[in-house]
Amino acid sequence: MEIYLPIIMLFVLFLLNVPIAFSLIASSLVYFLFINTSIPVSLVMQRFISSASSFPLLAIPFFIMVGSVMNYSGISRSLLSLADSLIGHKTGGLAHVNVALSTLMGGISGSANADAAMQSKILAPEMTKRGYDLPFTAAITAASSSISPVIPPGINLIIYALLANVSVHEMFIAGYVPAFMMALSLMVTIAIIARRRNYAPSRTEAAPAKERLHYLGKAIPALLIPFGIILGMRFGLFTPTEAGAIAVLLCAIIGLFVYRELKVSHFPAIFKETIQGTSSVMFIIIGAMIFGYYMTLEQIPQNVASALILVTDNKLVLLMLINLLLLIVGMFIEGGAAMIILTPLLLPAVLNLGVNPVHFGIIVIVNIMIGGVTPPFGSMMFTVCSILKVKLVDFVREVLPLLFALLVVLMLLTYSEGLVMFLPNLL
């Protein structure tokens, strides 16, 4: 029983709001210092340092930097204008623009919290000016930000690919259809609510074709970035890590010479944001790898896989049980940490029953994104509510219909492998 003490301790620390990285490391050290003393502490520390010595992990700071460069370069404003020209005339137009902007931004920022923070500052004030209730605005902003990490180059797609030892570019391509399904489900829900509450469109009539083409032309450089990254990896022109560096370079060139809003004076702030974002993510990954070392030594993933298969050898039932587990865990643990901890535990069981690892990765990531909007510890929920000063009770009331829409998409993705694997199988 004592071999499970680090796992129990980990969940207790999470519930006490101890930072994720410290919780993972402290729980691991309890095992190596007091339970399995046969392994020298120096070896554990060596593993701590060597965990960060991974070339694929270099993709993470690059893609975090992409989000920072984008915020200073005018790319987000260009995409906002395009989204407004396309659907701003619909009932609840700005709410639809919120979802559309998250979808367009996903291929560039790749971070749900970055998207939630940006839209809370740029779009949410305009929505409240146009008569949208502040809690409803906050709910849409948080729910729509769940789309960003599912569209490449989402950081969670990269991390899952490393954990599951699958192709990064295959994970990237698999993200498009689920992301657009999430966007469509949110827009349908918003349209129903907007009609009931009589929310006005952001513009009185549809934008003329000339205006739409104008904004499309301005946005094309930004929209081409994710497609260029995927095609480059698909044809072997560069690795995912090199793709991150190329994405930074492209965003910088677009900001400096196309939109001309990015200034040299912005780069100190960009580097600071990149270092802060990278350090927090990497610290969690390193802590998770040490925790994974403990679980591997005790064969906990294999035991969990065997236990799940004993419960059921039906693939459909197993996926439902895993969905329920991930949704419950996602209510209490930050999504990225949940993915890093649970993927090594659950993957062997689903592989034994013939589930495609790429398909399973999308299920896990969409689950995690829903968890980021769900109380009590959803990270996007906290980001939006803190910026917009919204009470959690009011937020929860408004977000429930949107969560239901996302759960419907999750069920469709879980039981329709063809939806997820359609684009990867084409390539």
Short mmCIF file of C-alpha atoms in Angstrom, two decimals:
data_model
loop_
_atom_site.label_atom_id
_atom_site.label_comp_id
_atom_site.label_asym_id
_atom_site.label_seq_id
_atom_site.Cartn_x
_atom_site.Cartn_y
_atom_site.Cartn_z
CA MET A 1 0.00 0.00 0.00
CA GLU A 2 2.89 2.35 0.76
CA ILE A 3 3.88 2.43 -2.91
CA TYR A 4 0.68 4.41 -3.59
CA LEU A 5 1.50 6.99 -0.90
CA PRO A 6 3.13 9.43 -3.40
CA ILE A 7 -0.05 9.41 -5.53
CA ILE A 8 -2.24 10.09 -2.48
CA MET A 9 0.15 12.83 -1.38
CA LEU A 10 0.07 14.35 -4.87
CA PHE A 11 -3.73 14.72 -4.85
CA VAL A 12 -3.69 16.11 -1.31
CA LEU A 13 -1.13 18.75 -2.32
CA PHE A 14 -3.21 19.63 -5.39
CA LEU A 15 -6.30 20.11 -3.20
CA LEU A 16 -4.23 22.33 -0.87
CA ASN A 17 -3.39 24.53 -3.89
CA VAL A 18 0.34 23.75 -3.77
CA PRO A 19 1.86 24.64 -7.19
CA ILE A 20 1.76 21.69 -9.59
CA ALA A 21 5.52 21.36 -10.11
CA PHE A 22 6.28 21.41 -6.37
CA SER A 23 3.51 18.86 -5.75
CA LEU A 24 4.97 16.46 -8.32
CA ILE A 25 8.56 16.83 -7.08
CA ALA A 26 7.66 16.60 -3.36
CA SER A 27 5.56 13.46 -3.93
CA SER A 28 8.36 11.85 -5.95
CA LEU A 29 10.99 12.66 -3.31
CA VAL A 30 8.86 11.00 -0.60
CA TYR A 31 9.15 7.78 -2.59
CA PHE A 32 12.88 7.99 -3.27
CA LEU A 33 13.85 9.20 0.23
CA PHE A 34 11.59 7.05 2.41
CA ILE A 35 10.03 4.17 0.43
CA ASN A 36 12.58 2.98 -2.14
CA THR A 37 15.94 3.87 -0.61
CA SER A 38 17.88 1.50 -2.88
CA ILE A 39 18.20 4.20 -5.55
CA PRO A 40 20.78 6.88 -4.74
CA VAL A 41 19.42 10.41 -4.47
CA SER A 42 22.22 11.55 -6.80
CA LEU A 43 20.73 9.33 -9.53
CA VAL A 44 17.32 10.93 -8.99
CA MET A 45 18.85 14.40 -9.25
CA GLN A 46 20.67 13.34 -12.41
CA ARG A 47 17.34 12.27 -13.87
CA PHE A 48 15.87 15.62 -12.79
CA ILE A 49 18.50 17.46 -14.84
CA SER A 50 18.57 15.07 -17.80
CA SER A 51 14.75 15.28 -18.17
CA ALA A 52 15.16 18.79 -19.55
CA SER A 53 17.87 17.71 -22.04
CA SER A 54 15.45 16.87 -24.80
CA PHE A 55 15.61 18.38 -28.27
CA PRO A 56 11.83 18.04 -28.91
CA LEU A 57 11.13 20.03 -25.72
CA LEU A 58 12.80 23.04 -27.35
CA ALA A 59 9.59 23.43 -29.35
CA ILE A 60 7.78 24.61 -26.22
CA PRO A 61 9.64 27.93 -25.63
CA PHE A 62 9.47 28.71 -29.34
CA PHE A 63 5.71 28.26 -29.54
CA ILE A 64 5.21 30.21 -26.29
CA MET A 65 7.25 33.00 -27.86
CA VAL A 66 5.01 32.87 -30.95
CA GLY A 67 2.05 33.83 -28.75
CA SER A 68 3.95 36.75 -27.23
CA VAL A 69 5.18 38.05 -30.59
CA MET A 70 1.66 37.78 -31.98
CA ASN A 71 0.22 39.94 -29.18
CA TYR A 72 2.59 42.79 -30.07
CA SER A 73 2.56 42.39 -33.85
CA GLY A 74 -1.01 43.36 -34.80
CA ILE A 75 -1.87 39.83 -35.93
CA SER A 76 -4.66 39.49 -33.36
CA ARG A 77 -6.26 42.80 -34.45
CA SER A 78 -6.14 41.75 -38.09
CA LEU A 79 -7.85 38.43 -37.33
CA LEU A 80 -10.47 40.20 -35.20
CA SER A 81 -11.36 42.49 -38.13
CA LEU A 82 -11.64 39.48 -40.45
CA ALA A 83 -13.90 37.58 -38.03
CA ASP A 84 -16.13 40.63 -37.54
CA SER A 85 -16.50 41.20 -41.28
CA LEU A 86 -17.53 37.56 -41.81
CA ILE A 87 -20.06 37.01 -39.00
CA GLY A 88 -20.46 40.30 -37.13
CA HIS A 89 -23.89 40.88 -38.70
CA LYS A 90 -25.40 37.77 -37.09
CA THR A 91 -27.55 38.00 -33.94
CA GLY A 92 -25.10 37.90 -31.07
CA GLY A 93 -22.44 38.89 -33.60
CA LEU A 94 -19.66 39.82 -31.17
CA ALA A 95 -20.15 36.56 -29.27
CA HIS A 96 -19.70 34.68 -32.56
CA VAL A 97 -16.63 36.83 -33.31
CA ASN A 98 -15.22 35.77 -29.93
CA VAL A 99 -15.44 32.10 -30.96
CA ALA A 100 -14.20 32.76 -34.50
CA LEU A 101 -11.22 34.73 -33.22
CA SER A 102 -10.20 31.88 -30.89
CA THR A 103 -10.42 29.50 -33.85
CA LEU A 104 -8.34 31.76 -36.08
CA MET A 105 -5.84 32.47 -33.31
CA GLY A 106 -5.45 28.81 -32.39
CA GLY A 107 -2.94 28.14 -35.14
CA ILE A 108 -0.78 30.98 -33.91
CA SER A 109 -1.02 31.22 -30.12
CA GLY A 110 -1.64 27.54 -29.31
CA SER A 111 -2.35 28.44 -25.68
CA ALA A 112 -5.78 28.53 -24.06
CA ASN A 113 -4.76 30.82 -21.20
CA ALA A 114 -2.99 33.23 -23.57
CA ASP A 115 -6.09 33.34 -25.77
CA ALA A 116 -8.40 33.81 -22.76
CA ALA A 117 -6.27 36.64 -21.37
CA MET A 118 -5.97 38.39 -24.73
CA GLN A 119 -9.69 38.25 -25.52
CA SER A 120 -10.58 39.35 -21.99
CA LYS A 121 -8.58 42.52 -22.63
CA ILE A 122 -9.41 43.15 -26.31
CA LEU A 123 -12.90 41.81 -27.05
CA ALA A 124 -14.72 41.48 -23.71
CA PRO A 125 -14.88 45.24 -22.98
CA GLU A 126 -16.41 45.84 -26.42
CA MET A 127 -18.98 43.08 -25.80
CA THR A 128 -20.12 44.63 -22.50
CA LYS A 129 -20.39 48.04 -24.20
CA ARG A 130 -22.77 46.46 -26.75
CA GLY A 131 -25.08 45.17 -24.01
CA TYR A 132 -23.76 41.65 -23.35
CA ASP A 133 -23.97 40.56 -19.71
CA LEU A 134 -20.50 40.45 -18.16
CA PRO A 135 -20.80 36.84 -16.83
CA PHE A 136 -22.02 35.67 -20.27
CA THR A 137 -19.08 37.49 -21.89
CA ALA A 138 -16.69 35.81 -19.46
CA ALA A 139 -18.25 32.37 -20.11
CA ILE A 140 -17.91 32.71 -23.88
CA THR A 141 -14.34 33.99 -23.62
CA ALA A 142 -13.29 31.06 -21.43
CA ALA A 143 -15.20 28.42 -23.41
CA SER A 144 -13.97 29.64 -26.79
CA SER A 145 -10.36 29.69 -25.56
CA SER A 146 -10.62 25.89 -25.18
CA ILE A 147 -10.41 25.68 -28.98
CA SER A 148 -6.95 27.27 -29.31
CA PRO A 149 -4.78 24.37 -28.02
CA VAL A 150 -6.60 21.81 -30.20
CA ILE A 151 -5.51 23.63 -33.38
CA PRO A 152 -1.80 23.32 -34.19
CA PRO A 153 0.68 24.28 -32.95
CA GLY A 154 -0.97 23.77 -29.54
CA ILE A 155 1.60 23.03 -26.85
CA ASN A 156 -0.52 20.19 -25.43
CA LEU A 157 -0.42 18.48 -28.84
CA ILE A 158 3.39 18.54 -28.69
CA ILE A 159 3.53 17.31 -25.09
CA TYR A 160 1.11 14.44 -25.77
CA ALA A 161 3.11 13.41 -28.85
CA LEU A 162 6.25 13.21 -26.69
CA LEU A 163 4.45 11.26 -23.94
CA ALA A 164 2.81 8.80 -26.33
CA ASN A 165 5.72 8.56 -28.77
CA VAL A 166 3.57 9.49 -31.77
CA SER A 167 4.22 11.84 -34.67
CA VAL A 168 3.89 15.52 -33.79
CA HIS A 169 2.75 16.49 -37.28
CA GLU A 170 0.10 13.73 -37.20
CA MET A 171 -1.22 15.15 -33.91
CA PHE A 172 -1.21 18.60 -35.48
CA ILE A 173 -3.24 17.51 -38.50
CA ALA A 174 -5.68 15.54 -36.33
CA GLY A 175 -6.56 18.68 -34.36
CA TYR A 176 -8.30 20.62 -37.14
CA VAL A 177 -11.63 18.77 -37.44
CA PRO A 178 -12.23 18.54 -33.65
CA ALA A 179 -11.41 22.23 -33.23
CA PHE A 180 -13.88 23.30 -35.91
CA MET A 181 -16.53 21.02 -34.38
CA MET A 182 -15.98 22.71 -31.02
CA ALA A 183 -16.31 26.14 -32.64
CA LEU A 184 -19.52 25.15 -34.46
CA SER A 185 -21.11 23.71 -31.31
CA LEU A 186 -20.37 26.90 -29.36
CA MET A 187 -21.74 29.10 -32.16
CA VAL A 188 -25.00 27.12 -32.33
CA THR A 189 -25.41 27.44 -28.55
CA ILE A 190 -24.59 31.15 -28.63
CA ALA A 191 -27.11 31.73 -31.46
CA ILE A 192 -29.90 30.16 -29.38
CA ILE A 193 -29.02 32.19 -26.27
CA ALA A 194 -28.53 35.43 -28.25
CA ARG A 195 -31.99 35.16 -29.85
CA ARG A 196 -33.62 34.57 -26.47
CA ARG A 197 -31.86 37.59 -24.96
CA ASN A 198 -32.07 39.72 -28.10
CA TYR A 199 -28.35 40.53 -28.23
CA ALA A 200 -27.70 42.93 -31.09
CA PRO A 201 -25.21 42.12 -33.88
CA SER A 202 -21.93 44.03 -33.91
CA ARG A 203 -22.82 45.57 -37.30
CA THR A 204 -26.23 46.39 -38.72
CA GLU A 205 -25.75 44.56 -42.04
CA ALA A 206 -23.42 42.04 -43.63
CA ALA A 207 -20.06 43.43 -44.67
CA PRO A 208 -19.77 43.91 -48.44
CA ALA A 209 -17.60 41.47 -50.34
CA LYS A 210 -15.00 44.19 -50.95
CA GLU A 211 -14.55 44.75 -47.19
CA ARG A 212 -14.33 41.04 -46.49
CA LEU A 213 -11.71 40.59 -49.20
CA HIS A 214 -9.78 43.55 -47.79
CA TYR A 215 -9.60 42.05 -44.29
CA LEU A 216 -8.94 38.57 -45.69
CA GLY A 217 -6.00 39.95 -47.64
CA LYS A 218 -4.62 41.58 -44.48
CA ALA A 219 -5.07 38.36 -42.48
CA ILE A 220 -3.61 35.95 -45.07
CA PRO A 221 0.00 36.26 -43.80
CA ALA A 222 -1.15 35.30 -40.29
CA LEU A 223 -3.45 32.51 -41.51
CA LEU A 224 -0.68 30.93 -43.60
CA ILE A 225 1.64 30.44 -40.62
CA PRO A 226 0.04 27.22 -39.21
CA PHE A 227 -0.44 25.72 -42.68
CA GLY A 228 3.16 26.50 -43.57
CA ILE A 229 4.37 24.84 -40.38
CA ILE A 230 2.35 21.65 -40.99
CA LEU A 231 3.31 21.39 -44.66
CA GLY A 232 6.97 21.94 -43.80
CA MET A 233 6.91 19.11 -41.26
CA ARG A 234 4.86 16.89 -43.57
CA PHE A 235 7.44 17.17 -46.36
CA GLY A 236 10.40 16.84 -43.99
CA LEU A 237 11.68 20.38 -44.44
CA PHE A 238 12.04 20.86 -40.68
CA THR A 239 11.34 19.18 -37.34
CA PRO A 240 8.65 20.35 -34.87
CA THR A 241 11.34 22.12 -32.85
CA GLU A 242 12.66 23.90 -35.93
CA ALA A 243 9.05 24.70 -36.86
CA GLY A 244 8.71 26.64 -33.61
CA ALA A 245 11.74 28.76 -34.45
CA ILE A 246 10.44 29.34 -37.99
CA ALA A 247 7.02 30.34 -36.60
CA VAL A 248 8.68 32.94 -34.33
CA LEU A 249 10.65 34.29 -37.29
CA LEU A 250 7.55 34.46 -39.53
CA CYS A 251 5.46 36.23 -36.86
CA ALA A 252 8.29 38.71 -36.26
CA ILE A 253 8.68 39.43 -39.99
CA ILE A 254 4.91 39.91 -40.38
CA GLY A 255 4.77 42.19 -37.34
CA LEU A 256 7.80 44.25 -38.38
CA PHE A 257 7.31 44.57 -42.14
CA VAL A 258 3.68 43.70 -43.00
CA TYR A 259 1.60 45.12 -40.12
CA ARG A 260 4.44 47.35 -38.86
CA GLU A 261 3.18 47.27 -35.27
CA LEU A 262 5.99 45.19 -33.78
CA LYS A 263 8.82 47.37 -32.46
CA VAL A 264 12.33 46.49 -31.36
CA SER A 265 11.42 47.97 -27.96
CA HIS A 266 8.79 45.21 -27.54
CA PHE A 267 11.37 42.40 -27.52
CA PRO A 268 12.49 42.72 -23.86
CA ALA A 269 8.86 42.20 -22.78
CA ILE A 270 8.48 39.33 -25.28
CA PHE A 271 11.60 37.58 -23.94
CA LYS A 272 10.42 38.09 -20.35
CA GLU A 273 6.98 36.58 -21.09
CA THR A 274 8.61 33.67 -22.95
CA ILE A 275 11.00 32.91 -20.09
CA GLN A 276 8.22 33.05 -17.50
CA GLY A 277 5.90 30.85 -19.56
CA THR A 278 8.62 28.35 -20.47
CA SER A 279 9.98 28.02 -16.95
CA SER A 280 6.59 27.20 -15.46
CA VAL A 281 5.76 24.63 -18.18
CA MET A 282 9.20 23.01 -18.12
CA PHE A 283 9.24 22.78 -14.33
CA ILE A 284 5.94 20.87 -14.46
CA ILE A 285 7.23 18.56 -17.21
CA ILE A 286 10.43 17.79 -15.30
CA GLY A 287 8.46 17.11 -12.11
CA ALA A 288 6.10 14.86 -14.07
CA MET A 289 9.01 12.91 -15.57
CA ILE A 290 10.43 12.19 -12.10
CA PHE A 291 6.97 11.17 -10.92
CA GLY A 292 6.74 8.98 -14.03
CA TYR A 293 10.09 7.38 -13.08
CA TYR A 294 8.58 6.36 -9.74
CA MET A 295 5.46 4.94 -11.43
CA THR A 296 7.57 3.02 -13.94
CA LEU A 297 9.69 1.45 -11.19
CA GLU A 298 6.54 0.26 -9.39
CA GLN A 299 4.80 -0.75 -12.68
CA ILE A 300 1.77 1.34 -11.77
CA PRO A 301 0.78 2.10 -15.41
CA GLN A 302 0.73 -1.62 -16.21
CA ASN A 303 -1.33 -2.33 -13.08
CA VAL A 304 -3.86 0.38 -13.93
CA ALA A 305 -4.12 -0.90 -17.50
CA SER A 306 -4.72 -4.43 -16.25
CA ALA A 307 -7.33 -3.21 -13.76
CA LEU A 308 -9.20 -1.27 -16.43
CA ILE A 309 -9.22 -4.27 -18.76
CA LEU A 310 -10.54 -6.44 -15.89
CA VAL A 311 -13.43 -3.97 -15.48
CA THR A 312 -14.24 -4.22 -19.19
CA ASP A 313 -12.63 -5.41 -22.39
CA ASN A 314 -15.13 -3.39 -24.43
CA LYS A 315 -13.36 -0.50 -26.12
CA LEU A 316 -16.44 1.76 -26.12
CA VAL A 317 -17.14 1.23 -22.42
CA LEU A 318 -13.48 1.75 -21.54
CA LEU A 319 -13.38 5.06 -23.41
CA MET A 320 -16.51 6.21 -21.56
CA LEU A 321 -14.92 5.32 -18.20
CA ILE A 322 -11.74 7.18 -19.16
CA ASN A 323 -13.79 10.22 -20.24
CA LEU A 324 -15.56 10.28 -16.88
CA LEU A 325 -12.24 9.91 -15.05
CA LEU A 326 -10.61 12.74 -17.03
CA LEU A 327 -13.61 15.04 -16.58
CA ILE A 328 -13.69 14.47 -12.81
CA VAL A 329 -9.92 14.86 -12.45
CA GLY A 330 -10.06 17.95 -14.67
CA MET A 331 -12.40 19.63 -12.17
CA PHE A 332 -9.69 19.52 -9.50
CA ILE A 333 -6.32 19.40 -11.29
CA GLU A 334 -4.94 21.78 -13.90
CA GLY A 335 -5.35 20.22 -17.34
CA GLY A 336 -1.72 20.08 -18.45
CA ALA A 337 -0.68 18.33 -15.24
CA ALA A 338 -3.59 15.88 -15.54
CA MET A 339 -2.51 14.98 -19.08
CA ILE A 340 1.14 14.49 -18.09
CA ILE A 341 0.21 12.31 -15.11
CA LEU A 342 -2.64 10.25 -16.58
CA THR A 343 -1.48 9.65 -20.17
CA PRO A 344 1.23 7.13 -19.19
CA LEU A 345 -1.32 5.40 -16.93
CA LEU A 346 -4.18 5.15 -19.42
CA LEU A 347 -2.40 4.74 -22.75
CA PRO A 348 -1.35 1.08 -22.30
CA ALA A 349 -4.96 0.07 -21.56
CA VAL A 350 -6.43 1.73 -24.67
CA LEU A 351 -3.61 0.46 -26.90
CA ASN A 352 -4.33 -3.09 -25.75
CA LEU A 353 -7.90 -2.68 -27.03
CA GLY A 354 -6.84 -1.28 -30.39
CA VAL A 355 -7.50 2.45 -29.87
CA ASN A 356 -5.41 4.64 -32.19
CA PRO A 357 -2.97 6.65 -29.99
CA VAL A 358 -3.53 9.82 -32.06
CA HIS A 359 -7.31 9.49 -31.66
CA PHE A 360 -6.85 8.93 -27.93
CA GLY A 361 -4.61 12.00 -27.72
CA ILE A 362 -7.34 14.23 -29.16
CA ILE A 363 -9.86 12.76 -26.69
CA VAL A 364 -7.49 13.52 -23.80
CA ILE A 365 -6.71 17.07 -24.95
CA VAL A 366 -10.35 18.03 -25.60
CA ASN A 367 -11.19 16.61 -22.16
CA ILE A 368 -8.45 18.72 -20.62
CA MET A 369 -9.68 21.86 -22.37
CA ILE A 370 -13.20 21.27 -21.02
CA GLY A 371 -11.64 20.84 -17.58
CA GLY A 372 -9.98 24.24 -17.97
CA VAL A 373 -13.43 25.86 -18.12
CA THR A 374 -14.99 23.74 -15.36
CA PRO A 375 -15.12 24.68 -11.66
CA PRO A 376 -13.59 24.50 -9.14
CA PHE A 377 -10.05 24.80 -10.56
CA GLY A 378 -10.40 25.49 -14.30
CA SER A 379 -7.40 27.60 -15.32
CA MET A 380 -9.18 29.52 -18.13
CA MET A 381 -12.10 30.14 -15.77
CA PHE A 382 -9.75 31.73 -13.23
CA THR A 383 -7.92 33.71 -15.92
CA VAL A 384 -11.10 35.25 -17.32
CA CYS A 385 -12.86 35.80 -13.98
CA SER A 386 -9.82 37.52 -12.46
CA ILE A 387 -9.35 39.88 -15.42
CA LEU A 388 -13.05 40.73 -15.84
CA LYS A 389 -13.86 40.72 -12.09
CA VAL A 390 -16.69 38.20 -12.47
CA LYS A 391 -18.02 36.15 -9.53
CA LEU A 392 -17.52 32.41 -9.96
CA VAL A 393 -21.19 31.70 -9.16
CA ASP A 394 -22.32 33.98 -12.00
CA PHE A 395 -19.72 32.50 -14.35
CA VAL A 396 -20.82 28.91 -13.62
CA ARG A 397 -24.48 29.75 -14.33
CA GLU A 398 -23.63 31.17 -17.76
CA VAL A 399 -21.06 28.59 -18.80
CA LEU A 400 -23.22 25.47 -18.28
CA PRO A 401 -24.90 25.52 -21.74
CA LEU A 402 -21.51 26.03 -23.39
CA LEU A 403 -20.00 23.16 -21.42
CA PHE A 404 -22.88 20.93 -22.52
CA ALA A 405 -22.16 21.80 -26.18
CA LEU A 406 -18.47 20.92 -25.73
CA LEU A 407 -19.38 17.62 -24.03
CA VAL A 408 -21.56 16.66 -27.00
CA VAL A 409 -18.55 17.22 -29.27
CA LEU A 410 -16.37 15.16 -26.92
CA MET A 411 -18.79 12.22 -27.18
CA LEU A 412 -18.84 12.46 -30.99
CA LEU A 413 -15.05 12.51 -31.12
CA THR A 414 -14.76 9.62 -28.67
CA TYR A 415 -16.98 7.27 -30.64
CA SER A 416 -16.18 8.42 -34.17
CA GLU A 417 -12.51 7.73 -34.79
CA GLY A 418 -13.04 8.60 -38.45
CA LEU A 419 -13.80 12.24 -37.54
CA VAL A 420 -10.44 12.60 -35.81
CA MET A 421 -8.37 10.51 -38.21
CA PHE A 422 -9.96 11.76 -41.46
CA LEU A 423 -7.25 14.32 -42.27
CA PRO A 424 -4.26 12.27 -40.96
CA ASN A 425 -5.39 9.28 -43.05
CA LEU A 426 -5.55 11.46 -46.15
CA LEU A 427 -1.89 12.28 -45.68
#
